[in-house]
Structures are given as structure tokens and as C-alpha cells.
Tab-separated table of N, CA and C in Angstrom:
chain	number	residue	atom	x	y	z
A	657	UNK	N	-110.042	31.517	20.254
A	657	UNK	CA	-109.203	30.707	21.133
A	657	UNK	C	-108.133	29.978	20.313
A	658	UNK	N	-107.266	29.821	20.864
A	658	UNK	CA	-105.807	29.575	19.782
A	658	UNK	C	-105.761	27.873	20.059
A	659	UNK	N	-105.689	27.146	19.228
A	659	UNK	CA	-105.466	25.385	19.364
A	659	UNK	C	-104.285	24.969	20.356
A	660	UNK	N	-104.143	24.088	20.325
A	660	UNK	CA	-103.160	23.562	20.983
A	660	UNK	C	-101.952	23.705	20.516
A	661	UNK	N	-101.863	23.751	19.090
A	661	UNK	CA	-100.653	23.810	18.241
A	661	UNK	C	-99.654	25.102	18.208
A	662	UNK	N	-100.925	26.471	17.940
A	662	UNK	CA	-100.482	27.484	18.526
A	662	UNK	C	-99.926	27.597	20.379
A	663	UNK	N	-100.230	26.941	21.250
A	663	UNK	CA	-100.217	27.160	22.538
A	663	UNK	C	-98.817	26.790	22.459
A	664	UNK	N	-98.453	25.259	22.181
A	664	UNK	CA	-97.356	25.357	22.240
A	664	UNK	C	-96.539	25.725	21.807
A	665	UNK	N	-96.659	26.137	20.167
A	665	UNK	CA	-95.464	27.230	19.495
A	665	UNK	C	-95.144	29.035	20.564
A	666	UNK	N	-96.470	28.976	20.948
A	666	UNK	CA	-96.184	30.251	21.478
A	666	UNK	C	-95.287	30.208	23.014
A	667	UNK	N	-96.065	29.184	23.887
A	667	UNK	CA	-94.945	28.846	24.717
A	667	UNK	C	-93.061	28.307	24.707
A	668	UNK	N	-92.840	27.694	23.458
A	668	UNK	CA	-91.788	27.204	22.812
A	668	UNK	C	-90.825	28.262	22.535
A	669	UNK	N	-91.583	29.279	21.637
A	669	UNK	CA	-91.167	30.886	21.495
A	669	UNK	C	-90.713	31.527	22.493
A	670	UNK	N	-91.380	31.658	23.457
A	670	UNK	CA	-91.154	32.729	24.785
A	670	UNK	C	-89.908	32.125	25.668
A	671	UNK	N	-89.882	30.661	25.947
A	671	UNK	CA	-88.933	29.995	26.524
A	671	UNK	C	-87.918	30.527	25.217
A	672	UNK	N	-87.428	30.189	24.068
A	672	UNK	CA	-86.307	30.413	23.202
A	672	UNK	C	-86.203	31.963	23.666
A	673	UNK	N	-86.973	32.782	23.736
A	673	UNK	CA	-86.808	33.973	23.119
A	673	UNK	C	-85.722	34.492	24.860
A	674	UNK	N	-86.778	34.001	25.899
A	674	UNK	CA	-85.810	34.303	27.373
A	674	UNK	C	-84.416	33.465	27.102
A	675	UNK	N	-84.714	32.464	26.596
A	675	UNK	CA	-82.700	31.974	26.699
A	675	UNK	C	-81.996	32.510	26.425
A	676	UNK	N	-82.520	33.353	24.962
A	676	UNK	CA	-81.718	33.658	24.027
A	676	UNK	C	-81.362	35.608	24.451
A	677	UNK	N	-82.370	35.739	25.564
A	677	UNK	CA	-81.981	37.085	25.548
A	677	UNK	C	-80.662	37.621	26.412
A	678	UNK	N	-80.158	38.503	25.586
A	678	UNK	CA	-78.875	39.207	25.808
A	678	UNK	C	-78.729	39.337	27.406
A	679	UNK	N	-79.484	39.145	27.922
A	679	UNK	CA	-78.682	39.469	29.384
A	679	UNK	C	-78.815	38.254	29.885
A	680	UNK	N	-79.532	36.856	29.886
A	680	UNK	CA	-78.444	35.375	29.761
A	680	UNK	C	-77.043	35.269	28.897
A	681	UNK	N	-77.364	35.111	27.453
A	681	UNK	CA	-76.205	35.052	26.747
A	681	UNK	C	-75.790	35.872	25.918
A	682	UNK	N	-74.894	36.506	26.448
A	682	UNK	CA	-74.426	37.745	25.603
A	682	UNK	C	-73.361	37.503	25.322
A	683	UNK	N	-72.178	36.469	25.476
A	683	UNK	CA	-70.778	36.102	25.573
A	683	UNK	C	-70.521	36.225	24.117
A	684	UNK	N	-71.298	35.558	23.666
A	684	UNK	CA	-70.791	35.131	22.222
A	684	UNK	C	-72.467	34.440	21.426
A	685	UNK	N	-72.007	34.084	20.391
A	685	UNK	CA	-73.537	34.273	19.556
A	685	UNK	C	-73.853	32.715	19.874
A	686	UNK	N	-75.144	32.671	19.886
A	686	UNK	CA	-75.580	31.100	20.221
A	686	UNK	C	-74.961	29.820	19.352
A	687	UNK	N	-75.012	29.890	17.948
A	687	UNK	CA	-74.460	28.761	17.172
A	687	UNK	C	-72.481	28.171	17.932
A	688	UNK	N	-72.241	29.624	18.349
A	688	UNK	CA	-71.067	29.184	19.020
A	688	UNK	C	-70.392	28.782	20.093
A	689	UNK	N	-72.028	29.108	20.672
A	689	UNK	CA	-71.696	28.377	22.143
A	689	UNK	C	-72.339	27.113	21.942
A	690	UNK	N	-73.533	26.584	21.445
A	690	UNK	CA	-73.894	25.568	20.717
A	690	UNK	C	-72.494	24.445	20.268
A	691	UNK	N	-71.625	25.056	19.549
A	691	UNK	CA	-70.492	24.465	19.223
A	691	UNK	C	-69.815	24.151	20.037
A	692	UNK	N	-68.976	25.184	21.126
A	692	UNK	CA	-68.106	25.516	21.768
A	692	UNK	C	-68.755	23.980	23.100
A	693	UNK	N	-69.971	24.177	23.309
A	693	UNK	CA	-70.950	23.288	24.128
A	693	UNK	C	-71.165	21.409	23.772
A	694	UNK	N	-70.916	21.152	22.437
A	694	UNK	CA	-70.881	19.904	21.945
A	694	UNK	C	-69.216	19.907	21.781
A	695	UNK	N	-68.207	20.186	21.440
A	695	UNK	CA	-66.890	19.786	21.675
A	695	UNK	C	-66.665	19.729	23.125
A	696	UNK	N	-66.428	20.912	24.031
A	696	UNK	CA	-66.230	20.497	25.336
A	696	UNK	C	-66.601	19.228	25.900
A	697	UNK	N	-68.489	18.821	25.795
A	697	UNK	CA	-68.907	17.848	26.464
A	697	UNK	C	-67.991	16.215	25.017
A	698	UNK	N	-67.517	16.454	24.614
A	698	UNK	CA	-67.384	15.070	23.771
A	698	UNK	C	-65.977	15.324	24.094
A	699	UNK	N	-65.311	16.469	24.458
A	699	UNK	CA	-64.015	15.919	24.762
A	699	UNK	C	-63.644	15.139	26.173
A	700	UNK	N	-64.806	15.910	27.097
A	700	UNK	CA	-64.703	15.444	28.480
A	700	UNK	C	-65.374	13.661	28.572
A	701	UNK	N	-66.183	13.534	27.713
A	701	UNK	CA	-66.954	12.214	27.779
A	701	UNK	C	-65.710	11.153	26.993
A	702	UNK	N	-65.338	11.621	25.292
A	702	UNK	CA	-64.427	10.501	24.864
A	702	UNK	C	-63.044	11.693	24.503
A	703	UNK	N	-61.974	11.335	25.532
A	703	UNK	CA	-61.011	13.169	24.705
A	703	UNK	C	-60.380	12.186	23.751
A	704	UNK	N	-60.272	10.394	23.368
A	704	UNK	CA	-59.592	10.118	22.125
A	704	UNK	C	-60.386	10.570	20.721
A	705	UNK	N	-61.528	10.591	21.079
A	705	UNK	CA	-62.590	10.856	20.017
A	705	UNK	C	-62.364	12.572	19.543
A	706	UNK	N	-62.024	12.500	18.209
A	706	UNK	CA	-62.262	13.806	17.320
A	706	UNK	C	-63.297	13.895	16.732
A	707	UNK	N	-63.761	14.724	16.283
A	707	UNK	CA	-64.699	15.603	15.363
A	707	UNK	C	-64.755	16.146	14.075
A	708	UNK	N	-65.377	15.798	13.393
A	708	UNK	CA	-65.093	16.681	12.134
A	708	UNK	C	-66.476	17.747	12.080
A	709	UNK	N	-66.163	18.655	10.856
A	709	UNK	CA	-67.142	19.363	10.595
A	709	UNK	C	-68.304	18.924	9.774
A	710	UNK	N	-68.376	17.909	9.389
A	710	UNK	CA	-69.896	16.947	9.267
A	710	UNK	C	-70.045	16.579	10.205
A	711	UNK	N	-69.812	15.912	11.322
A	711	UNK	CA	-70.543	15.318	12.574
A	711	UNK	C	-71.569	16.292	13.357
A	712	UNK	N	-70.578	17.366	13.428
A	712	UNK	CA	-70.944	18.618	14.316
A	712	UNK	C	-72.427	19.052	13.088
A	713	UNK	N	-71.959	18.955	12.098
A	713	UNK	CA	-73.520	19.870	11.755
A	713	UNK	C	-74.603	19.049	11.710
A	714	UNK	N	-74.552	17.158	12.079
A	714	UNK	CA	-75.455	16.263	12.351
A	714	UNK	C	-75.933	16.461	13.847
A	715	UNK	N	-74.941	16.400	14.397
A	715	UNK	CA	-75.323	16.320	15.894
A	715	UNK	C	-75.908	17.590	15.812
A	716	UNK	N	-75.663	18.803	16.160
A	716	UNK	CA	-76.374	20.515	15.457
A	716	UNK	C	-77.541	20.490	14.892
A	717	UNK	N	-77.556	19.921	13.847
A	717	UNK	CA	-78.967	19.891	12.750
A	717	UNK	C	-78.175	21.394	11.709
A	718	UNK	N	-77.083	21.320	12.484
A	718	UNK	CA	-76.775	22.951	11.459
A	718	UNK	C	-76.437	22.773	10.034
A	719	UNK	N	-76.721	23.410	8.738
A	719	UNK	CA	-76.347	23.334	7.171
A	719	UNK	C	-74.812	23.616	7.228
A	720	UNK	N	-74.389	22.943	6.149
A	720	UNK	CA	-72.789	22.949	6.007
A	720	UNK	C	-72.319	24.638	6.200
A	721	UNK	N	-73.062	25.640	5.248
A	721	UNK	CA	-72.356	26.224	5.238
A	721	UNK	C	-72.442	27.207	6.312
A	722	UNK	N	-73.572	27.330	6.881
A	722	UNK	CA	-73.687	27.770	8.266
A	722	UNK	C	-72.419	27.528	9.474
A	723	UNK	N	-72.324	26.360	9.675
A	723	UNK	CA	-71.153	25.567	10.018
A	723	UNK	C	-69.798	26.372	9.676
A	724	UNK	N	-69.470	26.111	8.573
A	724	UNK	CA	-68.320	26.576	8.326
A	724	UNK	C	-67.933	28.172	8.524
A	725	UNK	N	-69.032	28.919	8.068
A	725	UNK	CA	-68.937	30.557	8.561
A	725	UNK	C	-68.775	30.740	9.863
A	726	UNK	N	-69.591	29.536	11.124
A	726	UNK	CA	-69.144	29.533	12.425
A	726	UNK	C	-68.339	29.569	12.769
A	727	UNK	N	-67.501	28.442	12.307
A	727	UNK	CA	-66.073	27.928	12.434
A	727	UNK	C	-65.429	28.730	12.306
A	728	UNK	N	-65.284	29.366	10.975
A	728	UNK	CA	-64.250	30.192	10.414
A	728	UNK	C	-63.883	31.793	11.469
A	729	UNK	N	-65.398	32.032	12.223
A	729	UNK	CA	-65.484	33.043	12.861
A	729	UNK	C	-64.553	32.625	14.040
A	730	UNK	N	-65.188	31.250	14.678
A	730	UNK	CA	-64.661	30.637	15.977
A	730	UNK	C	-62.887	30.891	15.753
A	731	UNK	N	-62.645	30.165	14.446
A	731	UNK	CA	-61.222	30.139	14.323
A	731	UNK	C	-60.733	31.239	14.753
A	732	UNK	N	-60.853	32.410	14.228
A	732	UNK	CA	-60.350	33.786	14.046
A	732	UNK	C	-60.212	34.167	15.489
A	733	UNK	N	-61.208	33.619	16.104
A	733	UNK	CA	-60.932	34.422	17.389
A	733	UNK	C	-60.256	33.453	18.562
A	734	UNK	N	-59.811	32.507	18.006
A	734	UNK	CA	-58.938	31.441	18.592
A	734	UNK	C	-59.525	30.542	19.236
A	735	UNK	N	-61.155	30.394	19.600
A	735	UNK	CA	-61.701	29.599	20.244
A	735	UNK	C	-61.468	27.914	19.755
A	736	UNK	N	-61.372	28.311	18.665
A	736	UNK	CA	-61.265	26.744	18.042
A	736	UNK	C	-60.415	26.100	16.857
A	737	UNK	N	-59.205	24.823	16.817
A	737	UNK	CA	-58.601	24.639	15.864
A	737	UNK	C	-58.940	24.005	14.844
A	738	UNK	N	-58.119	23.458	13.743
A	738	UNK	CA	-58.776	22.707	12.820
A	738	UNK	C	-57.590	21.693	12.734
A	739	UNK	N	-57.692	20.310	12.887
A	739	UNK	CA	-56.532	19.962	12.621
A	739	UNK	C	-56.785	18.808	11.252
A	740	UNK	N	-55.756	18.445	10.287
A	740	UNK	CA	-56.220	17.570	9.618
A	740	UNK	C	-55.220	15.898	9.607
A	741	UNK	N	-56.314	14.780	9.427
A	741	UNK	CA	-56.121	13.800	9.508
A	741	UNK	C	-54.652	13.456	9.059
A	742	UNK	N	-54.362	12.522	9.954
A	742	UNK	CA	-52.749	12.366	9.021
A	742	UNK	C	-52.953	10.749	8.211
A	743	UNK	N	-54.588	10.244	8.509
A	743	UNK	CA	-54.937	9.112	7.833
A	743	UNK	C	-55.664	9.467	6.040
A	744	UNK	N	-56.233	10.333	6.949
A	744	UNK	CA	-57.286	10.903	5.873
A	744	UNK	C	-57.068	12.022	4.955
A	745	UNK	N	-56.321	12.768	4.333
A	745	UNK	CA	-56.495	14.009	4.490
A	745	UNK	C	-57.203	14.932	4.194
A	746	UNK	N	-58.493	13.886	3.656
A	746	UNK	CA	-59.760	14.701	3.229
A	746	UNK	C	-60.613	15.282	4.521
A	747	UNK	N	-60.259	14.479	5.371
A	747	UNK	CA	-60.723	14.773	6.891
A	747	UNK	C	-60.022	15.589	7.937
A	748	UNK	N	-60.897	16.939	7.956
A	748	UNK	CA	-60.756	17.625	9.155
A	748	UNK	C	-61.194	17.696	10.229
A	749	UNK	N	-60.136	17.760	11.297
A	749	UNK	CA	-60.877	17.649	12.828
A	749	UNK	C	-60.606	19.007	13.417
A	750	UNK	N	-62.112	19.033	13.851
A	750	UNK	CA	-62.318	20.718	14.909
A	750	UNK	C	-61.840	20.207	16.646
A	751	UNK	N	-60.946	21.097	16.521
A	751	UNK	CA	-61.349	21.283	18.694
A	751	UNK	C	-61.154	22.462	19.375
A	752	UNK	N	-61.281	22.071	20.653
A	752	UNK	CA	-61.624	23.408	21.116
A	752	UNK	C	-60.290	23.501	21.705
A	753	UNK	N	-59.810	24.953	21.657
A	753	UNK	CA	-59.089	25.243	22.247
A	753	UNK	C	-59.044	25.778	23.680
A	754	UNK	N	-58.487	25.037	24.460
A	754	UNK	CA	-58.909	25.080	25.694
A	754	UNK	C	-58.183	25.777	26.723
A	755	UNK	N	-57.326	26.506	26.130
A	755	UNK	CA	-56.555	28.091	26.678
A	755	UNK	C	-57.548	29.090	26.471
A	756	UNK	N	-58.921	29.093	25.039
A	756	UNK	CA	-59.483	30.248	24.916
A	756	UNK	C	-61.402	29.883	25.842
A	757	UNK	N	-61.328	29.231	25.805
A	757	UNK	CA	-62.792	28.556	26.353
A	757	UNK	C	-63.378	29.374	27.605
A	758	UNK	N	-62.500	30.733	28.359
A	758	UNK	CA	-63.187	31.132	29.307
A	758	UNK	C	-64.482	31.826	29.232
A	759	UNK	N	-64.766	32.746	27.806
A	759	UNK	CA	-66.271	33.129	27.590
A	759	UNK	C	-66.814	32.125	27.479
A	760	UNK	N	-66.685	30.959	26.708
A	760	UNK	CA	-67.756	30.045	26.533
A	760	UNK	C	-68.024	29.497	28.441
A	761	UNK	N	-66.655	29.353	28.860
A	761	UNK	CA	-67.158	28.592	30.150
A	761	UNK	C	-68.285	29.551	30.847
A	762	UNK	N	-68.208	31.381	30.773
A	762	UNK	CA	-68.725	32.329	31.785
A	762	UNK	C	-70.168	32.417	30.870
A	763	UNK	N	-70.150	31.769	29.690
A	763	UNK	CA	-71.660	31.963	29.346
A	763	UNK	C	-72.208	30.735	29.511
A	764	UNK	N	-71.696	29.822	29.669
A	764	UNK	CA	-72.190	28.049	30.230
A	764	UNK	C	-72.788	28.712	31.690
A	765	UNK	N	-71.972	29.241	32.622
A	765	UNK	CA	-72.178	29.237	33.623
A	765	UNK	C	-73.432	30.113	33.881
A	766	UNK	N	-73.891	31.064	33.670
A	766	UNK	CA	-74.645	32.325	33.246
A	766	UNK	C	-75.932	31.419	32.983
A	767	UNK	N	-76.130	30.166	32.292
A	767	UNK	CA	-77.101	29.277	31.375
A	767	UNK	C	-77.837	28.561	32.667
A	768	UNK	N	-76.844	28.416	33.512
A	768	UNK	CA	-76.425	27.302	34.610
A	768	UNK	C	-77.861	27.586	35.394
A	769	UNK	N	-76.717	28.924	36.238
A	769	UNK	CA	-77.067	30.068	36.952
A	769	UNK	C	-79.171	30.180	36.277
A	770	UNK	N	-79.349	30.556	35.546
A	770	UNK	CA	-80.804	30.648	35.174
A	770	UNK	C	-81.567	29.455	35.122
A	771	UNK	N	-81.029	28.408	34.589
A	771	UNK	CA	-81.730	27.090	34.729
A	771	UNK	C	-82.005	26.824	36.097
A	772	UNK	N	-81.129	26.972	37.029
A	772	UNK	CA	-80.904	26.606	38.561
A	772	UNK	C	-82.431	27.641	39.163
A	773	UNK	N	-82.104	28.886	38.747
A	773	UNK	CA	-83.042	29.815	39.180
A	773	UNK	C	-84.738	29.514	38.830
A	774	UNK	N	-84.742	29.238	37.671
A	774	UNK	CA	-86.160	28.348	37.080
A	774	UNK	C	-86.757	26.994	37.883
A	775	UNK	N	-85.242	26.305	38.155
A	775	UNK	CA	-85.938	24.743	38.996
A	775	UNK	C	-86.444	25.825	40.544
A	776	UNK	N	-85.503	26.493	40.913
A	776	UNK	CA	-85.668	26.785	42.234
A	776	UNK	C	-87.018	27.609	42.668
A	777	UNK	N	-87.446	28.322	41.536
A	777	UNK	CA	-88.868	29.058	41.526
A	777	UNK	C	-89.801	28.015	41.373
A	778	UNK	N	-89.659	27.002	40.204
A	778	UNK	CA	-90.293	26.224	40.190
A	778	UNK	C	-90.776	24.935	41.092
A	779	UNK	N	-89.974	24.791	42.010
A	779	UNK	CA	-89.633	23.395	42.774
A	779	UNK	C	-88.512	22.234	42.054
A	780	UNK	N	-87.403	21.709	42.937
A	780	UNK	CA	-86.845	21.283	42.108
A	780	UNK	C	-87.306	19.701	41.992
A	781	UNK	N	-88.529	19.238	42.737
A	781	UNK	CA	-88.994	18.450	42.730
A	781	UNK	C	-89.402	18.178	41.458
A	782	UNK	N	-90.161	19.171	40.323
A	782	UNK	CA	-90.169	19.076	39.400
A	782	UNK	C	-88.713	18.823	38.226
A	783	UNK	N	-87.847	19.278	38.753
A	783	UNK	CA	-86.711	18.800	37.635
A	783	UNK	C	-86.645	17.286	37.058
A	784	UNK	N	-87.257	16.329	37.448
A	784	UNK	CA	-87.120	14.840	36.746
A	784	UNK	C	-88.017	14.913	35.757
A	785	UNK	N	-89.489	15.436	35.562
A	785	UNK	CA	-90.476	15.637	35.246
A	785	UNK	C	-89.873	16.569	33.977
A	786	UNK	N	-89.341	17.432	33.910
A	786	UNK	CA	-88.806	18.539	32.918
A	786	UNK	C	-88.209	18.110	32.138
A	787	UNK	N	-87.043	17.043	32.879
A	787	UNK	CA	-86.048	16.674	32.079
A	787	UNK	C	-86.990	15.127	31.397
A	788	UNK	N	-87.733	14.510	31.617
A	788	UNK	CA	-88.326	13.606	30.895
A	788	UNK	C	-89.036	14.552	29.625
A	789	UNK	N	-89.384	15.544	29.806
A	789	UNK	CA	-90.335	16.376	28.614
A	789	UNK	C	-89.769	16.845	27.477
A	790	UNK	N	-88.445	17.334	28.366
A	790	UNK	CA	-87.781	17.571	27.426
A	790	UNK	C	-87.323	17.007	25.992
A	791	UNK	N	-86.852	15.918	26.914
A	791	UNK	CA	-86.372	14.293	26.549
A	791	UNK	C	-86.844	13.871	25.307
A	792	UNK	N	-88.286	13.698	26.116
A	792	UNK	CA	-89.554	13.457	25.231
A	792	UNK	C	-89.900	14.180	23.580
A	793	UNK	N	-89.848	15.325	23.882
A	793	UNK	CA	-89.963	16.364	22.869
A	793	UNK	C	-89.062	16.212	22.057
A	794	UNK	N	-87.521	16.450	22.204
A	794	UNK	CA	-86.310	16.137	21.755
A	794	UNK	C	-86.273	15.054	20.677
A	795	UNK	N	-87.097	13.721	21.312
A	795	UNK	CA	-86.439	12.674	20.464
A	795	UNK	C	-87.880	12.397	19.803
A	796	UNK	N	-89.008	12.618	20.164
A	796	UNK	CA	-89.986	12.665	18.924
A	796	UNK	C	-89.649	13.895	18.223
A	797	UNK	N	-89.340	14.475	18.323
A	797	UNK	CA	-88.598	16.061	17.076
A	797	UNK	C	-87.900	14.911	15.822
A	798	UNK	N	-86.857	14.323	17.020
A	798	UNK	CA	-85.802	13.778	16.103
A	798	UNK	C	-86.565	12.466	14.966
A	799	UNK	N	-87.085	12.168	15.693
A	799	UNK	CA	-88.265	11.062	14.720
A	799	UNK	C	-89.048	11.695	13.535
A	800	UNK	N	-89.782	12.868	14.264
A	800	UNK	CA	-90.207	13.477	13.314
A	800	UNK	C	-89.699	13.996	11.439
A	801	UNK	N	-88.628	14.589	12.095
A	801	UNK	CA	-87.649	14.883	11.205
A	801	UNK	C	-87.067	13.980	10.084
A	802	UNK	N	-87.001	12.845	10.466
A	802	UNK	CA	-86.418	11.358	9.374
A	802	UNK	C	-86.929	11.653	8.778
């Protein structure tokens, strides 16, 4: 009989492994919708507020250079600019370019679309309950981690 520890890695697994499968998100590779997903929401919440490429790999948990191979990919394909400080100029700011954002928007939506489908099988009575667990999980992770 498998512990508890296993139960939930294995459940943890199967949920990642359905998000992650190609016929939810196939738009573009996860770290970049990940990205593409934390600029949008911080431009819509503060649009004076910029970004650099240390923030993003805090907020992420992503390694620098992971990050930057993202970027560099994102760049190329126009999803995203780089602009640099005219205070700082050691400081670069990422954004999104928001002429190219329609895959990211049709794989947001696609994310949507399945989450919606999960509360609705599930009851959406349960959605407060989910989103507390989540919550929950999330920020003892983040504790953990210090």
C-alpha cells in the first residue's frame, strides 16, 4: 500500500501530466505561456509597473538561465520585447507584445475552457473549496522552500 506521500505525488503527477497534455496546450511550450501568463496579468493589474528578467524568474521559481533561453526564444518569435532602463542601464525590462499575444490568448482560453469543464463535472459548488487547496498548497510550498 503506497503512504500518503506517494498518493499525493502520484495524484499531483496525473493532474500536471493532463494540463500539460498536448491537446490542452499545444500553442506554445509551457515556460512560455507561464511567462506570456505573468506579464499579461501584471500589465492588466499595474500597466505603470515593468518587469525585469530577475523578477520574472522569482515570481516563476525559474533559474536565470532557463529564463533567458525562454526569452530569447519568446523574442525571436515576437511575442515579447526587451526594453532597457533609461535610469538604469543595467536594467532590463521584458513585455509583452501585445499585437503578438493571440496564441498565448487561444491557449489561455483552451486552459479556461478545461478548468470550466473540471468545476462543471465536478460541481461548481466545489470551486471555493479547490481554490482554498490550492491556495493552501501553493503557499506552504512557498514556505517550504525558504
Amino acid at each position: 500500500m503506497q503512504n500518503i506521500n506517494e498518493k499525493v505525488l502520484d495524484a499531483w503527477l496525473r493532474l500536471s501530466t493532463t494540463i500539460c497534455n498536448e491537446r490542452i496546450v499545444s500553442d506554445m511550450p509551457y515556460n512560455e505561456t507561464l511567462i506570456c501568463n505573468t506579464l499579461y496579468q501584471s500589465a492588466k493589474r499595474y500597466p505603470e509597473k515593468k518587469l525585469t528578467a530577475t523578477e520574472l524568474c522569482t515570481k516563476l521559481k525559474m533559474l536565470k538561465s532557463q529564463m533567458n533561453r525562454t526569452l530569447n526564444h519568446m523574442e525571436e518569435k515576437g511575442l515579447i520585447f526587451r526594453e532597457r532602463s533609461a535610469l538604469d542601464k543595467r536594467q532590463v525590462y521584458v513585455g509583452l507584445n501585445m499585437e503578438n499575444i493571440g496564441t498565448y490568448k487561444r491557449q489561455h482560453e483552451k486552459i479556461l475552457n478545461f478548468v470550466g469543464s473540471l468545476l462543471e463535472k465536478m460541481g461548481k459548488e466545489k470551486a471555493e473549496d479547490i481554490i482554498k487547496l490550492f491556495t493552501l498548497i501553493s503557499d506552504t510550498a512557498d514556505e517550504v522552500m525558504e
